[in-house]
Amino acid sequence: IELDLQEFNDDDTSNSNSASGPGSIVQYPSGNTGVDGGNGVDTFASRLETVCSESSLKTLDGMQACHSKCQAHLCCFTTDSKRAGQNCSGLIPSGCLAYEPCKRLVVPPAGTEPAVSPTSLLPREEIEKRVYDACYFGDDPTKVTEELVTKCHGVCAQRLCCFSDYSLQSSCRATVGEDECELYSLCDQLVTENGVASDALEVEEKEFGVNELCIDKAAVDTTLFSACKETCQRRSCCFESNPGYSCYELEKDWCDEYEACSVIGYNFQDNR
C-alpha cells in the first residue's frame, strides 16, 4: 500500500509512550518497555493524570486523547440508574482505581450543567436544543474555544457513553437507546476525530484502518510506522504491559481487532 502521508507530529500524550520508530526498542503505552523497573506505576498514573486533567479537557485534543485512553474503563464510573447493570467497578476494582482520572470525562465540569438532570423530564426538542447551543461550531475551527469545549462537555458528559465503541461495556447505546443518543449527536466531536479536520491530509488518513496501516512494511517504513502507531494508540489500554492497567481481559474481542499492531511491537499482555 502506498500512502501519501507525512509523519505525524505526536504530542506529549502519545509520542513518548510507544516505540519511537522502525527498529527501535519497543516502549509500551504506559511508557515502559514491558519490564517493570519500579516506576511503571508512576509513569502510567502521571500520564493519565496529565491527559485527563481539567486543563487538558478544555481542548478538543485533550478530550479526544483522554477518551481514547479511557473509553474501555468508563464503565467504572456509571451512576445513571438506566445503566446500573453496566457498572464494572466491582469486576475490576484495581483497574477502576488506576483509571480514576477518567471520571472527569463523565462528570460535568464545575460551573456547567448537563443537558438534562436525572429528575428532569425535558422534551426531546429541548434536550437537542441545549446540546446544539452549547456544542455547535459548524465547519469553523476558530470557534472551538476553551469556553465552547467546556460548555459542550457540561451538557454531554453524562452521555459520552454513546460514543464509546459500540462493542464496549462502556457503551450505552443499547441501554439508553439510539434515539436518546441521537439527541447528543454533536457531542461526538468532543471525543472522536469526526469533527473538523485540519486539512485534506487528515481526512485522507481517517480512511485507512489498522489492517491497512499495520502491515509488515510498517516495521521498516517510517511514514507507515507512524500512521500505524497513531492508529494503535486509539486502543492503548489493550497493550499496557501492567495487567492492572490493561483492558485486554475486560474487552478481549475489541482488543483482538487490533492484533495487527504487533508488527510495530504492540502486543497484548498475555502474549508477552
XYZ file of N, CA and C in Angstrom, residues 67 70-89 105-107 156-166 168-177 180-181 251:
144
model
N -10.342 10.469 26.164
C -11.346 9.456 25.831
C -10.710 8.234 25.190
N -9.367 6.225 27.921
C -10.308 5.875 28.985
C -11.539 5.103 28.555
N -11.865 5.075 27.266
C -13.200 4.615 26.890
C -13.526 3.204 27.362
N -12.535 2.331 27.456
C -12.813 0.965 27.907
C -13.073 0.883 29.411
N -12.726 1.953 30.146
C -12.893 1.947 31.603
C -13.977 2.919 32.087
N -14.717 3.534 31.187
C -15.761 4.457 31.627
C -16.901 3.730 32.337
N -16.992 2.415 32.141
C -17.998 1.635 32.865
C -17.736 1.645 34.364
N -16.517 2.037 34.760
C -16.180 2.118 36.186
C -16.974 3.207 36.896
N -17.425 4.203 36.136
C -17.960 5.417 36.754
C -19.431 5.645 36.415
N -20.122 4.566 36.092
C -21.534 4.640 35.750
C -22.373 4.857 37.011
N -23.160 5.931 37.010
C -24.056 6.207 38.143
C -25.511 6.302 37.695
N -25.740 6.396 36.398
C -27.082 6.517 35.832
C -27.892 5.267 36.140
N -29.088 5.431 36.666
C -29.920 4.287 37.021
C -30.250 3.427 35.798
N -30.308 4.061 34.624
C -30.598 3.309 33.401
C -29.471 2.335 33.067
N -28.275 2.617 33.600
C -27.100 1.839 33.216
C -26.490 1.092 34.404
N -27.287 0.850 35.421
C -26.777 0.216 36.641
C -26.112 -1.129 36.344
N -26.657 -1.859 35.398
C -26.110 -3.171 35.080
C -24.798 -3.128 34.328
N -24.388 -1.936 33.878
C -23.145 -1.807 33.109
C -21.949 -1.425 33.964
N -22.182 -1.096 35.227
C -21.078 -0.673 36.067
C -20.118 -1.834 36.299
N -18.832 -1.609 36.012
C -17.839 -2.692 36.107
C -16.868 -2.493 37.263
N -17.172 -1.549 38.167
C -16.233 -1.257 39.253
C -16.032 -2.453 40.175
N -14.203 12.790 32.650
C -14.884 12.812 31.351
C -16.397 12.771 31.495
N -16.871 12.031 32.474
C -18.308 11.775 32.573
C -18.982 12.565 33.683
N -18.246 13.508 34.260
C -18.806 14.423 35.262
C -18.763 15.835 34.689
N -22.764 17.299 27.638
C -22.558 15.979 27.038
C -22.034 14.924 27.997
N -21.463 15.323 29.119
C -20.705 14.402 29.973
C -21.448 13.105 30.276
N -22.719 13.217 30.622
C -23.462 12.027 31.048
C -23.878 11.123 29.895
N -23.649 11.587 28.663
C -23.982 10.743 27.509
C -22.791 10.559 26.562
N -21.584 10.792 27.052
C -20.416 10.457 26.239
C -20.316 8.949 26.032
N -21.020 8.208 26.872
C -21.073 6.750 26.720
C -21.660 6.350 25.366
N -22.421 7.261 24.752
C -22.998 6.973 23.440
C -21.925 6.850 22.368
N -20.733 7.389 22.658
C -19.698 7.467 21.628
C -18.474 6.618 21.933
N -18.576 5.792 22.974
C -17.583 4.736 23.145
C -17.867 3.678 22.083
N -16.836 2.955 21.698
C -17.025 1.917 20.690
C -18.211 1.036 21.086
N -19.071 0.760 20.116
C -20.342 0.082 20.391
C -20.166 -1.259 21.096
N -18.039 -2.093 23.363
C -17.515 -1.995 24.716
C -18.625 -2.030 25.764
N -18.269 -2.523 26.940
C -19.204 -2.496 28.053
C -19.541 -1.062 28.450
N -18.635 -0.123 28.150
C -18.854 1.276 28.483
C -19.868 1.958 27.568
N -20.165 1.347 26.435
C -21.135 1.937 25.516
C -22.545 1.817 26.088
N -23.326 2.891 25.936
C -24.694 2.856 26.476
C -25.752 2.911 25.382
N -25.357 2.769 24.134
C -26.337 2.863 23.052
C -27.432 1.808 23.170
N -27.060 0.617 23.542
C -28.058 -0.445 23.668
C -28.919 -0.259 24.902
N -28.418 0.489 25.883
C -29.130 0.660 27.154
C -30.077 1.848 27.123
N -29.564 3.018 26.764
C -30.416 4.219 26.748
C -31.146 4.363 25.424
N -30.668 3.664 24.400
C -31.356 3.669 23.116
C -30.745 4.608 22.092
N -32.194 8.315 22.060
C -31.666 9.261 23.046
C -30.237 9.669 22.688
N -29.429 8.714 22.264
C -28.057 9.046 21.879
C -28.038 10.030 20.710
N -12.025 -6.499 27.669
C -12.550 -6.257 26.320
C -11.713 -7.003 25.285
